[in-house]
Amino acid sequence: QVQLVESGGGVVQPGRSLRLSCAVSGFTFSTYGMHWVRQAPGKGLEWVAIISYDGRYRYYADFVGGRFTISRDNSNNTLYLQMSSLRPDDTAVYYCAKDPGYCSGGFCPSNWFDPWGRGTLVTVSS
Amino acid sequence: VMTQSPATLSVSPGERATLSCRASQSVGTKIAWYQQKAGQTPRLLIHTTSTRATGIPARFSGSGSGTEFTLTINTLQSEDFAVYYCQQYNNWPLTFGGGTKVEIK
């Protein structure tokens, strides 16, 4: 059974940093790309970032503006999102999600999300 | 930009719901749909415009191409009342529509 469990959320002051984790089980983590998607309270979904199966390729939403870094540790089946210079409008539930795309020896993301973790809430407030 | 309409759709159980999603530029058939029930995680329903994800009932169907897309839910069940999001993955950045809430009439 595929499981994605996020952690690391909490209340943080504007301008500070936070690192989110996503522990994965139930599939070969090192074979698939992974995404972060966020959802502000009462709002819609917003894609944040993607990382390739081997960590070589990373793409970010424009609003990230160099403040976030997506990374992964395939030996520990864990995805990360390092967030710095946090702003109040970064307040959201952050979900990790698996990209189902796979091709041998390459990065072939499907760029849709399945499945999703349960999310971790990040609140940026003074 | 992805635009979903209507924002809220009131439907009686057993009826059909038709949800629309419009892209500001062509996305081919690279559209996915997700369902999010209150307090729950989003769930993939459909990808590539019309391919149902594993375990998704046949009453959910998708259609369209280019800039106009539709999610149809036939014979609405009580568990189908939720918010539905479309997402394009033809262009970077990946973007979602604002969602359509399907509520009980």
PDB file of N, CA, C and O in Angstrom, chain B residues 14-90:
ATOM      1  N   GLY B  14     -28.593  11.267  -7.834  1.00  0.00           N
ATOM      2  CA  GLY B  14     -29.165  10.542  -8.960  1.00  0.00           C
ATOM      3  C   GLY B  14     -29.136  11.314 -10.268  1.00  0.00           C
ATOM      4  O   GLY B  14     -29.322  10.736 -11.343  1.00  0.00           O
ATOM      5  N   GLU B  15     -28.910  12.629 -10.188  1.00  0.00           N
ATOM      6  CA  GLU B  15     -28.848  13.433 -11.398  1.00  0.00           C
ATOM      7  C   GLU B  15     -27.412  13.465 -11.933  1.00  0.00           C
ATOM      8  O   GLU B  15     -26.485  12.919 -11.365  1.00  0.00           O
ATOM      9  N   ARG B  16     -27.259  14.152 -13.074  1.00  0.00           N
ATOM     10  CA  ARG B  16     -25.956  14.287 -13.719  1.00  0.00           C
ATOM     11  C   ARG B  16     -25.374  15.652 -13.411  1.00  0.00           C
ATOM     12  O   ARG B  16     -26.092  16.660 -13.408  1.00  0.00           O
ATOM     13  N   ALA B  17     -24.066  15.672 -13.198  1.00  0.00           N
ATOM     14  CA  ALA B  17     -23.354  16.936 -13.006  1.00  0.00           C
ATOM     15  C   ALA B  17     -22.358  17.125 -14.146  1.00  0.00           C
ATOM     16  O   ALA B  17     -21.639  16.185 -14.506  1.00  0.00           O
ATOM     17  N   THR B  18     -22.335  18.322 -14.690  1.00  0.00           N
ATOM     18  CA  THR B  18     -21.412  18.648 -15.770  1.00  0.00           C
ATOM     19  C   THR B  18     -20.562  19.832 -15.346  1.00  0.00           C
ATOM     20  O   THR B  18     -21.085  20.931 -15.102  1.00  0.00           O
ATOM     21  N   LEU B  19     -19.255  19.609 -15.243  1.00  0.00           N
ATOM     22  CA  LEU B  19     -18.318  20.617 -14.780  1.00  0.00           C
ATOM     23  C   LEU B  19     -17.428  21.025 -15.953  1.00  0.00           C
ATOM     24  O   LEU B  19     -16.973  20.173 -16.717  1.00  0.00           O
ATOM     25  N   SER B  20     -17.150  22.321 -16.039  1.00  0.00           N
ATOM     26  CA  SER B  20     -16.351  22.836 -17.142  1.00  0.00           C
ATOM     27  C   SER B  20     -15.010  23.367 -16.676  1.00  0.00           C
ATOM     28  O   SER B  20     -14.881  23.882 -15.564  1.00  0.00           O
ATOM     29  N   CYS B  21     -14.035  23.257 -17.560  1.00  0.00           N
ATOM     30  CA  CYS B  21     -12.687  23.745 -17.298  1.00  0.00           C
ATOM     31  C   CYS B  21     -12.172  24.332 -18.611  1.00  0.00           C
ATOM     32  O   CYS B  21     -12.198  23.673 -19.647  1.00  0.00           O
ATOM     33  N   ARG B  22     -11.735  25.573 -18.546  1.00  0.00           N
ATOM     34  CA  ARG B  22     -11.242  26.248 -19.744  1.00  0.00           C
ATOM     35  C   ARG B  22      -9.805  26.686 -19.541  1.00  0.00           C
ATOM     36  O   ARG B  22      -9.464  27.261 -18.491  1.00  0.00           O
ATOM     37  N   ALA B  23      -8.966  26.432 -20.529  1.00  0.00           N
ATOM     38  CA  ALA B  23      -7.567  26.852 -20.492  1.00  0.00           C
ATOM     39  C   ALA B  23      -7.382  28.113 -21.330  1.00  0.00           C
ATOM     40  O   ALA B  23      -8.020  28.264 -22.370  1.00  0.00           O
ATOM     41  N   SER B  24      -6.510  28.992 -20.876  1.00  0.00           N
ATOM     42  CA  SER B  24      -6.273  30.246 -21.600  1.00  0.00           C
ATOM     43  C   SER B  24      -5.467  30.030 -22.877  1.00  0.00           C
ATOM     44  O   SER B  24      -5.442  30.891 -23.755  1.00  0.00           O
ATOM     45  N   GLN B  25      -4.810  28.891 -22.983  1.00  0.00           N
ATOM     46  CA  GLN B  25      -4.138  28.500 -24.220  1.00  0.00           C
ATOM     47  C   GLN B  25      -4.242  26.989 -24.348  1.00  0.00           C
ATOM     48  O   GLN B  25      -4.540  26.302 -23.363  1.00  0.00           O
ATOM     49  N   SER B  26      -4.022  26.482 -25.542  1.00  0.00           N
ATOM     50  CA  SER B  26      -4.212  25.062 -25.767  1.00  0.00           C
ATOM     51  C   SER B  26      -3.300  24.221 -24.858  1.00  0.00           C
ATOM     52  O   SER B  26      -2.114  24.516 -24.698  1.00  0.00           O
ATOM     53  N   VAL B  27      -3.885  23.180 -24.286  1.00  0.00           N
ATOM     54  CA  VAL B  27      -3.129  22.234 -23.485  1.00  0.00           C
ATOM     55  C   VAL B  27      -3.240  20.832 -24.075  1.00  0.00           C
ATOM     56  O   VAL B  27      -2.933  19.834 -23.408  1.00  0.00           O
ATOM     57  N   GLY B  28      -3.705  20.743 -25.327  1.00  0.00           N
ATOM     58  CA  GLY B  28      -3.869  19.437 -25.946  1.00  0.00           C
ATOM     59  C   GLY B  28      -4.901  18.620 -25.196  1.00  0.00           C
ATOM     60  O   GLY B  28      -6.038  19.054 -25.019  1.00  0.00           O
ATOM     61  N   THR B  29      -4.480  17.452 -24.744  1.00  0.00           N
ATOM     62  CA  THR B  29      -5.358  16.627 -23.916  1.00  0.00           C
ATOM     63  C   THR B  29      -4.733  16.413 -22.537  1.00  0.00           C
ATOM     64  O   THR B  29      -5.103  15.491 -21.812  1.00  0.00           O
ATOM     65  N   LYS B  30      -3.796  17.280 -22.187  1.00  0.00           N
ATOM     66  CA  LYS B  30      -3.074  17.110 -20.926  1.00  0.00           C
ATOM     67  C   LYS B  30      -3.807  17.780 -19.769  1.00  0.00           C
ATOM     68  O   LYS B  30      -3.388  18.819 -19.231  1.00  0.00           O
ATOM     69  N   ILE B  31      -4.913  17.165 -19.424  1.00  0.00           N
ATOM     70  CA  ILE B  31      -5.777  17.624 -18.341  1.00  0.00           C
ATOM     71  C   ILE B  31      -6.028  16.479 -17.374  1.00  0.00           C
ATOM     72  O   ILE B  31      -6.296  15.342 -17.791  1.00  0.00           O
ATOM     73  N   ALA B  32      -5.932  16.785 -16.102  1.00  0.00           N
ATOM     74  CA  ALA B  32      -6.297  15.836 -15.054  1.00  0.00           C
ATOM     75  C   ALA B  32      -7.391  16.452 -14.198  1.00  0.00           C
ATOM     76  O   ALA B  32      -7.518  17.681 -14.126  1.00  0.00           O
ATOM     77  N   TRP B  33      -8.180  15.601 -13.584  1.00  0.00           N
ATOM     78  CA  TRP B  33      -9.237  16.033 -12.667  1.00  0.00           C
ATOM     79  C   TRP B  33      -9.029  15.355 -11.322  1.00  0.00           C
ATOM     80  O   TRP B  33      -8.678  14.171 -11.248  1.00  0.00           O
ATOM     81  N   TYR B  34      -9.292  16.122 -10.250  1.00  0.00           N
ATOM     82  CA  TYR B  34      -9.149  15.632  -8.895  1.00  0.00           C
ATOM     83  C   TYR B  34     -10.429  15.918  -8.121  1.00  0.00           C
ATOM     84  O   TYR B  34     -11.112  16.910  -8.364  1.00  0.00           O
ATOM     85  N   GLN B  35     -10.692  15.059  -7.167  1.00  0.00           N
ATOM     86  CA  GLN B  35     -11.812  15.232  -6.243  1.00  0.00           C
ATOM     87  C   GLN B  35     -11.235  15.476  -4.854  1.00  0.00           C
ATOM     88  O   GLN B  35     -10.315  14.771  -4.429  1.00  0.00           O
ATOM     89  N   GLN B  36     -11.792  16.459  -4.167  1.00  0.00           N
ATOM     90  CA  GLN B  36     -11.376  16.696  -2.785  1.00  0.00           C
ATOM     91  C   GLN B  36     -12.618  16.828  -1.919  1.00  0.00           C
ATOM     92  O   GLN B  36     -13.375  17.802  -2.045  1.00  0.00           O
ATOM     93  N   LYS B  37     -12.808  15.862  -1.045  1.00  0.00           N
ATOM     94  CA  LYS B  37     -13.888  15.937  -0.085  1.00  0.00           C
ATOM     95  C   LYS B  37     -13.457  16.792   1.096  1.00  0.00           C
ATOM     96  O   LYS B  37     -12.261  16.953   1.347  1.00  0.00           O
ATOM     97  N   ALA B  38     -14.429  17.315   1.816  1.00  0.00           N
ATOM     98  CA  ALA B  38     -14.155  18.225   2.925  1.00  0.00           C
ATOM     99  C   ALA B  38     -13.196  17.590   3.928  1.00  0.00           C
ATOM    100  O   ALA B  38     -13.433  16.467   4.396  1.00  0.00           O
ATOM    101  N   GLY B  39     -12.106  18.273   4.198  1.00  0.00           N
ATOM    102  CA  GLY B  39     -11.146  17.804   5.182  1.00  0.00           C
ATOM    103  C   GLY B  39     -10.263  16.663   4.720  1.00  0.00           C
ATOM    104  O   GLY B  39      -9.530  16.087   5.528  1.00  0.00           O
ATOM    105  N   GLN B  40     -10.339  16.332   3.436  1.00  0.00           N
ATOM    106  CA  GLN B  40      -9.570  15.202   2.933  1.00  0.00           C
ATOM    107  C   GLN B  40      -8.549  15.631   1.888  1.00  0.00           C
ATOM    108  O   GLN B  40      -8.542  16.772   1.415  1.00  0.00           O
ATOM    109  N   THR B  41      -7.707  14.682   1.542  1.00  0.00           N
ATOM    110  CA  THR B  41      -6.671  14.873   0.540  1.00  0.00           C
ATOM    111  C   THR B  41      -7.271  14.785  -0.864  1.00  0.00           C
ATOM    112  O   THR B  41      -8.195  13.999  -1.089  1.00  0.00           O
ATOM    113  N   PRO B  42      -6.766  15.558  -1.806  1.00  0.00           N
ATOM    114  CA  PRO B  42      -7.229  15.396  -3.190  1.00  0.00           C
ATOM    115  C   PRO B  42      -6.969  13.981  -3.709  1.00  0.00           C
ATOM    116  O   PRO B  42      -5.990  13.331  -3.307  1.00  0.00           O
ATOM    117  N   ARG B  43      -7.835  13.532  -4.595  1.00  0.00           N
ATOM    118  CA  ARG B  43      -7.706  12.201  -5.195  1.00  0.00           C
ATOM    119  C   ARG B  43      -7.794  12.341  -6.709  1.00  0.00           C
ATOM    120  O   ARG B  43      -8.704  13.019  -7.218  1.00  0.00           O
ATOM    121  N   LEU B  44      -6.877  11.688  -7.400  1.00  0.00           N
ATOM    122  CA  LEU B  44      -6.903  11.717  -8.862  1.00  0.00           C
ATOM    123  C   LEU B  44      -8.110  10.938  -9.372  1.00  0.00           C
ATOM    124  O   LEU B  44      -8.327   9.784  -8.987  1.00  0.00           O
ATOM    125  N   LEU B  45      -8.886  11.577 -10.244  1.00  0.00           N
ATOM    126  CA  LEU B  45     -10.013  10.904 -10.886  1.00  0.00           C
ATOM    127  C   LEU B  45      -9.670  10.500 -12.320  1.00  0.00           C
ATOM    128  O   LEU B  45      -9.909   9.368 -12.729  1.00  0.00           O
ATOM    129  N   ILE B  46      -9.132  11.448 -13.057  1.00  0.00           N
ATOM    130  CA  ILE B  46      -8.946  11.295 -14.501  1.00  0.00           C
ATOM    131  C   ILE B  46      -7.657  11.983 -14.917  1.00  0.00           C
ATOM    132  O   ILE B  46      -7.308  13.047 -14.382  1.00  0.00           O
ATOM    133  N   HIS B  47      -6.946  11.371 -15.852  1.00  0.00           N
ATOM    134  CA  HIS B  47      -5.802  12.020 -16.478  1.00  0.00           C
ATOM    135  C   HIS B  47      -5.927  11.894 -17.990  1.00  0.00           C
ATOM    136  O   HIS B  47      -6.765  11.131 -18.501  1.00  0.00           O
ATOM    137  N   THR B  48      -5.111  12.659 -18.695  1.00  0.00           N
ATOM    138  CA  THR B  48      -5.134  12.668 -20.158  1.00  0.00           C
ATOM    139  C   THR B  48      -6.565  12.858 -20.673  1.00  0.00           C
ATOM    140  O   THR B  48      -7.034  12.153 -21.579  1.00  0.00           O
ATOM    141  N   THR B  49      -7.244  13.782 -20.077  1.00  0.00           N
ATOM    142  CA  THR B  49      -8.604  14.216 -20.430  1.00  0.00           C
ATOM    143  C   THR B  49      -9.697  13.209 -20.101  1.00  0.00           C
ATOM    144  O   THR B  49     -10.752  13.588 -19.581  1.00  0.00           O
ATOM    145  N   SER B  50      -9.460  11.929 -20.386  1.00  0.00           N
ATOM    146  CA  SER B  50     -10.576  10.988 -20.300  1.00  0.00           C
ATOM    147  C   SER B  50     -10.221   9.625 -19.709  1.00  0.00           C
ATOM    148  O   SER B  50     -11.090   8.752 -19.655  1.00  0.00           O
ATOM    149  N   THR B  51      -8.995   9.426 -19.276  1.00  0.00           N
ATOM    150  CA  THR B  51      -8.580   8.135 -18.726  1.00  0.00           C
ATOM    151  C   THR B  51      -8.822   8.106 -17.222  1.00  0.00           C
ATOM    152  O   THR B  51      -8.207   8.876 -16.485  1.00  0.00           O
ATOM    153  N   ARG B  52      -9.721   7.236 -16.795  1.00  0.00           N
ATOM    154  CA  ARG B  52     -10.010   7.146 -15.365  1.00  0.00           C
ATOM    155  C   ARG B  52      -8.840   6.514 -14.619  1.00  0.00           C
ATOM    156  O   ARG B  52      -8.216   5.556 -15.095  1.00  0.00           O
ATOM    157  N   ALA B  53      -8.559   7.054 -13.439  1.00  0.00           N
ATOM    158  CA  ALA B  53      -7.533   6.473 -12.586  1.00  0.00           C
ATOM    159  C   ALA B  53      -8.027   5.143 -12.021  1.00  0.00           C
ATOM    160  O   ALA B  53      -9.225   4.829 -12.057  1.00  0.00           O
ATOM    161  N   THR B  54      -7.112   4.375 -11.495  1.00  0.00           N
ATOM    162  CA  THR B  54      -7.444   3.072 -10.930  1.00  0.00           C
ATOM    163  C   THR B  54      -8.499   3.197  -9.844  1.00  0.00           C
ATOM    164  O   THR B  54      -8.376   4.020  -8.932  1.00  0.00           O
ATOM    165  N   GLY B  55      -9.548   2.403  -9.965  1.00  0.00           N
ATOM    166  CA  GLY B  55     -10.567   2.363  -8.941  1.00  0.00           C
ATOM    167  C   GLY B  55     -11.651   3.420  -9.051  1.00  0.00           C
ATOM    168  O   GLY B  55     -12.564   3.454  -8.219  1.00  0.00           O
ATOM    169  N   ILE B  56     -11.562   4.270 -10.043  1.00  0.00           N
ATOM    170  CA  ILE B  56     -12.568   5.329 -10.205  1.00  0.00           C
ATOM    171  C   ILE B  56     -13.778   4.769 -10.950  1.00  0.00           C
ATOM    172  O   ILE B  56     -13.627   4.178 -12.025  1.00  0.00           O
ATOM    173  N   PRO B  57     -14.973   4.970 -10.418  1.00  0.00           N
ATOM    174  CA  PRO B  57     -16.170   4.398 -11.050  1.00  0.00           C
ATOM    175  C   PRO B  57     -16.435   4.967 -12.438  1.00  0.00           C
ATOM    176  O   PRO B  57     -16.071   6.112 -12.738  1.00  0.00           O
ATOM    177  N   ALA B  58     -17.128   4.175 -13.232  1.00  0.00           N
ATOM    178  CA  ALA B  58     -17.399   4.553 -14.618  1.00  0.00           C
ATOM    179  C   ALA B  58     -18.362   5.723 -14.738  1.00  0.00           C
ATOM    180  O   ALA B  58     -18.491   6.307 -15.829  1.00  0.00           O
ATOM    181  N   ARG B  59     -19.031   6.098 -13.649  1.00  0.00           N
ATOM    182  CA  ARG B  59     -19.937   7.252 -13.736  1.00  0.00           C
ATOM    183  C   ARG B  59     -19.173   8.566 -13.902  1.00  0.00           C
ATOM    184  O   ARG B  59     -19.771   9.598 -14.241  1.00  0.00           O
ATOM    185  N   PHE B  60     -17.858   8.527 -13.665  1.00  0.00           N
ATOM    186  CA  PHE B  60     -17.017   9.697 -13.906  1.00  0.00           C
ATOM    187  C   PHE B  60     -16.436   9.595 -15.320  1.00  0.00           C
ATOM    188  O   PHE B  60     -15.815   8.598 -15.679  1.00  0.00           O
ATOM    189  N   SER B  61     -16.626  10.653 -16.107  1.00  0.00           N
ATOM    190  CA  SER B  61     -16.047  10.655 -17.442  1.00  0.00           C
ATOM    191  C   SER B  61     -15.555  12.049 -17.796  1.00  0.00           C
ATOM    192  O   SER B  61     -16.090  13.056 -17.310  1.00  0.00           O
ATOM    193  N   GLY B  62     -14.535  12.081 -18.617  1.00  0.00           N
ATOM    194  CA  GLY B  62     -13.963  13.348 -19.034  1.00  0.00           C
ATOM    195  C   GLY B  62     -13.906  13.451 -20.537  1.00  0.00           C
ATOM    196  O   GLY B  62     -13.803  12.444 -21.238  1.00  0.00           O
ATOM    197  N   SER B  63     -13.974  14.689 -21.022  1.00  0.00           N
ATOM    198  CA  SER B  63     -13.910  14.911 -22.462  1.00  0.00           C
ATOM    199  C   SER B  63     -13.307  16.271 -22.742  1.00  0.00           C
ATOM    200  O   SER B  63     -13.132  17.096 -21.832  1.00  0.00           O
ATOM    201  N   GLY B  64     -13.021  16.502 -24.034  1.00  0.00           N
ATOM    202  CA  GLY B  64     -12.509  17.800 -24.454  1.00  0.00           C
ATOM    203  C   GLY B  64     -11.149  17.704 -25.091  1.00  0.00           C
ATOM    204  O   GLY B  64     -10.538  16.633 -25.172  1.00  0.00           O
ATOM    205  N   SER B  65     -10.679  18.853 -25.557  1.00  0.00           N
ATOM    206  CA  SER B  65      -9.326  18.985 -26.091  1.00  0.00           C
ATOM    207  C   SER B  65      -9.050  20.458 -26.347  1.00  0.00           C
ATOM    208  O   SER B  65      -9.995  21.253 -26.463  1.00  0.00           O
ATOM    209  N   GLY B  66      -7.769  20.783 -26.432  1.00  0.00           N
ATOM    210  CA  GLY B  66      -7.416  22.170 -26.716  1.00  0.00           C
ATOM    211  C   GLY B  66      -7.589  23.061 -25.507  1.00  0.00           C
ATOM    212  O   GLY B  66      -6.725  23.093 -24.628  1.00  0.00           O
ATOM    213  N   THR B  67      -8.695  23.777 -25.462  1.00  0.00           N
ATOM    214  CA  THR B  67      -8.922  24.711 -24.362  1.00  0.00           C
ATOM    215  C   THR B  67     -10.209  24.448 -23.577  1.00  0.00           C
ATOM    216  O   THR B  67     -10.432  25.087 -22.545  1.00  0.00           O
ATOM    217  N   GLU B  68     -11.046  23.546 -24.035  1.00  0.00           N
ATOM    218  CA  GLU B  68     -12.333  23.308 -23.380  1.00  0.00           C
ATOM    219  C   GLU B  68     -12.447  21.852 -22.928  1.00  0.00           C
ATOM    220  O   GLU B  68     -12.315  20.933 -23.753  1.00  0.00           O
ATOM    221  N   PHE B  69     -12.747  21.681 -21.646  1.00  0.00           N
ATOM    222  CA  PHE B  69     -12.799  20.343 -21.069  1.00  0.00           C
ATOM    223  C   PHE B  69     -14.010  20.214 -20.158  1.00  0.00           C
ATOM    224  O   PHE B  69     -14.474  21.196 -19.579  1.00  0.00           O
ATOM    225  N   THR B  70     -14.483  18.985 -20.042  1.00  0.00           N
ATOM    226  CA  THR B  70     -15.674  18.708 -19.238  1.00  0.00           C
ATOM    227  C   THR B  70     -15.462  17.459 -18.406  1.00  0.00           C
ATOM    228  O   THR B  70     -14.934  16.455 -18.906  1.00  0.00           O
ATOM    229  N   LEU B  71     -15.873  17.546 -17.151  1.00  0.00           N
ATOM    230  CA  LEU B  71     -15.979  16.363 -16.290  1.00  0.00           C
ATOM    231  C   LEU B  71     -17.467  16.123 -16.075  1.00  0.00           C
ATOM    232  O   LEU B  71     -18.192  17.034 -15.649  1.00  0.00           O
ATOM    233  N   THR B  72     -17.908  14.930 -16.392  1.00  0.00           N
ATOM    234  CA  THR B  72     -19.308  14.565 -16.211  1.00  0.00           C
ATOM    235  C   THR B  72     -19.416  13.491 -15.145  1.00  0.00           C
ATOM    236  O   THR B  72     -18.656  12.512 -15.174  1.00  0.00           O
ATOM    237  N   ILE B  73     -20.319  13.693 -14.223  1.00  0.00           N
ATOM    238  CA  ILE B  73     -20.584  12.687 -13.197  1.00  0.00           C
ATOM    239  C   ILE B  73     -22.035  12.255 -13.385  1.00  0.00           C
ATOM    240  O   ILE B  73     -22.966  13.039 -13.172  1.00  0.00           O
ATOM    241  N   ASN B  74     -22.212  11.034 -13.838  1.00  0.00           N
ATOM    242  CA  ASN B  74     -23.560  10.503 -14.043  1.00  0.00           C
ATOM    243  C   ASN B  74     -24.104   9.896 -12.753  1.00  0.00           C
ATOM    244  O   ASN B  74     -23.343   9.352 -11.949  1.00  0.00           O
ATOM    245  N   THR B  75     -25.385  10.026 -12.565  1.00  0.00           N
ATOM    246  CA  THR B  75     -26.072   9.407 -11.430  1.00  0.00           C
ATOM    247  C   THR B  75     -25.319   9.694 -10.132  1.00  0.00           C
ATOM    248  O   THR B  75     -24.757   8.796  -9.489  1.00  0.00           O
ATOM    249  N   LEU B  76     -25.314  10.954  -9.746  1.00  0.00           N
ATOM    250  CA  LEU B  76     -24.563  11.384  -8.569  1.00  0.00           C
ATOM    251  C   LEU B  76     -24.922  10.569  -7.333  1.00  0.00           C
ATOM    252  O   LEU B  76     -26.091  10.379  -7.000  1.00  0.00           O
ATOM    253  N   GLN B  77     -23.893  10.114  -6.663  1.00  0.00           N
ATOM    254  CA  GLN B  77     -24.035   9.408  -5.396  1.00  0.00           C
ATOM    255  C   GLN B  77     -23.713  10.363  -4.256  1.00  0.00           C
ATOM    256  O   GLN B  77     -23.047  11.393  -4.457  1.00  0.00           O
ATOM    257  N   SER B  78     -24.119   9.998  -3.068  1.00  0.00           N
ATOM    258  CA  SER B  78     -23.896  10.879  -1.912  1.00  0.00           C
ATOM    259  C   SER B  78     -22.412  11.159  -1.693  1.00  0.00           C
ATOM    260  O   SER B  78     -22.031  12.253  -1.277  1.00  0.00           O
ATOM    261  N   GLU B  79     -21.570  10.185  -2.010  1.00  0.00           N
ATOM    262  CA  GLU B  79     -20.129  10.346  -1.795  1.00  0.00           C
ATOM    263  C   GLU B  79     -19.449  11.217  -2.851  1.00  0.00           C
ATOM    264  O   GLU B  79     -18.265  11.495  -2.744  1.00  0.00           O
ATOM    265  N   ASP B  80     -20.206  11.659  -3.850  1.00  0.00           N
ATOM    266  CA  ASP B  80     -19.631  12.474  -4.928  1.00  0.00           C
ATOM    267  C   ASP B  80     -19.691  13.967  -4.635  1.00  0.00           C
ATOM    268  O   ASP B  80     -19.124  14.762  -5.384  1.00  0.00           O
ATOM    269  N   PHE B  81     -20.369  14.333  -3.564  1.00  0.00           N
ATOM    270  CA  PHE B  81     -20.458  15.757  -3.249  1.00  0.00           C
ATOM    271  C   PHE B  81     -19.115  16.192  -2.662  1.00  0.00           C
ATOM    272  O   PHE B  81     -18.691  15.718  -1.611  1.00  0.00           O
ATOM    273  N   ALA B  82     -18.460  17.097  -3.386  1.00  0.00           N
ATOM    274  CA  ALA B  82     -17.068  17.438  -3.092  1.00  0.00           C
ATOM    275  C   ALA B  82     -16.673  18.616  -3.964  1.00  0.00           C
ATOM    276  O   ALA B  82     -17.490  19.145  -4.729  1.00  0.00           O
ATOM    277  N   VAL B  83     -15.406  19.012  -3.856  1.00  0.00           N
ATOM    278  CA  VAL B  83     -14.845  20.018  -4.759  1.00  0.00           C
ATOM    279  C   VAL B  83     -14.004  19.301  -5.810  1.00  0.00           C
ATOM    280  O   VAL B  83     -13.255  18.369  -5.488  1.00  0.00           O
ATOM    281  N   TYR B  84     -14.132  19.744  -7.044  1.00  0.00           N
ATOM    282  CA  TYR B  84     -13.414  19.132  -8.162  1.00  0.00           C
ATOM    283  C   TYR B  84     -12.494  20.179  -8.800  1.00  0.00           C
ATOM    284  O   TYR B  84     -12.911  21.302  -9.060  1.00  0.00           O
ATOM    285  N   TYR B  85     -11.264  19.741  -9.033  1.00  0.00           N
ATOM    286  CA  TYR B  85     -10.262  20.615  -9.638  1.00  0.00           C
ATOM    287  C   TYR B  85      -9.770  20.022 -10.951  1.00  0.00           C
ATOM    288  O   TYR B  85      -9.508  18.817 -11.026  1.00  0.00           O
ATOM    289  N   CYS B  86      -9.623  20.869 -11.963  1.00  0.00           N
ATOM    290  CA  CYS B  86      -8.892  20.449 -13.157  1.00  0.00           C
ATOM    291  C   CYS B  86      -7.460  20.958 -13.045  1.00  0.00           C
ATOM    292  O   CYS B  86      -7.173  21.909 -12.292  1.00  0.00           O
ATOM    293  N   GLN B  87      -6.563  20.308 -13.769  1.00  0.00           N
ATOM    294  CA  GLN B  87      -5.151  20.668 -13.751  1.00  0.00           C
ATOM    295  C   GLN B  87      -4.578  20.439 -15.141  1.00  0.00           C
ATOM    296  O   GLN B  87      -4.818  19.401 -15.739  1.00  0.00           O
ATOM    297  N   GLN B  88      -3.826  21.418 -15.635  1.00  0.00           N
ATOM    298  CA  GLN B  88      -3.159  21.228 -16.922  1.00  0.00           C
ATOM    299  C   GLN B  88      -1.711  20.874 -16.682  1.00  0.00           C
ATOM    300  O   GLN B  88      -1.067  21.372 -15.737  1.00  0.00           O
ATOM    301  N   TYR B  89      -1.184  20.008 -17.535  1.00  0.00           N
ATOM    302  CA  TYR B  89       0.224  19.642 -17.418  1.00  0.00           C
ATOM    303  C   TYR B  89       0.905  19.671 -18.786  1.00  0.00           C
ATOM    304  O   TYR B  89       1.868  18.947 -19.040  1.00  0.00           O
ATOM    305  N   ASN B  90       0.372  20.537 -19.652  1.00  0.00           N
ATOM    306  CA  ASN B  90       1.021  20.716 -20.952  1.00  0.00           C
ATOM    307  C   ASN B  90       2.120  21.771 -20.896  1.00  0.00           C
ATOM    308  O   ASN B  90       3.074  21.718 -21.677  1.00  0.00           O
TER     309      ASN B  90
END
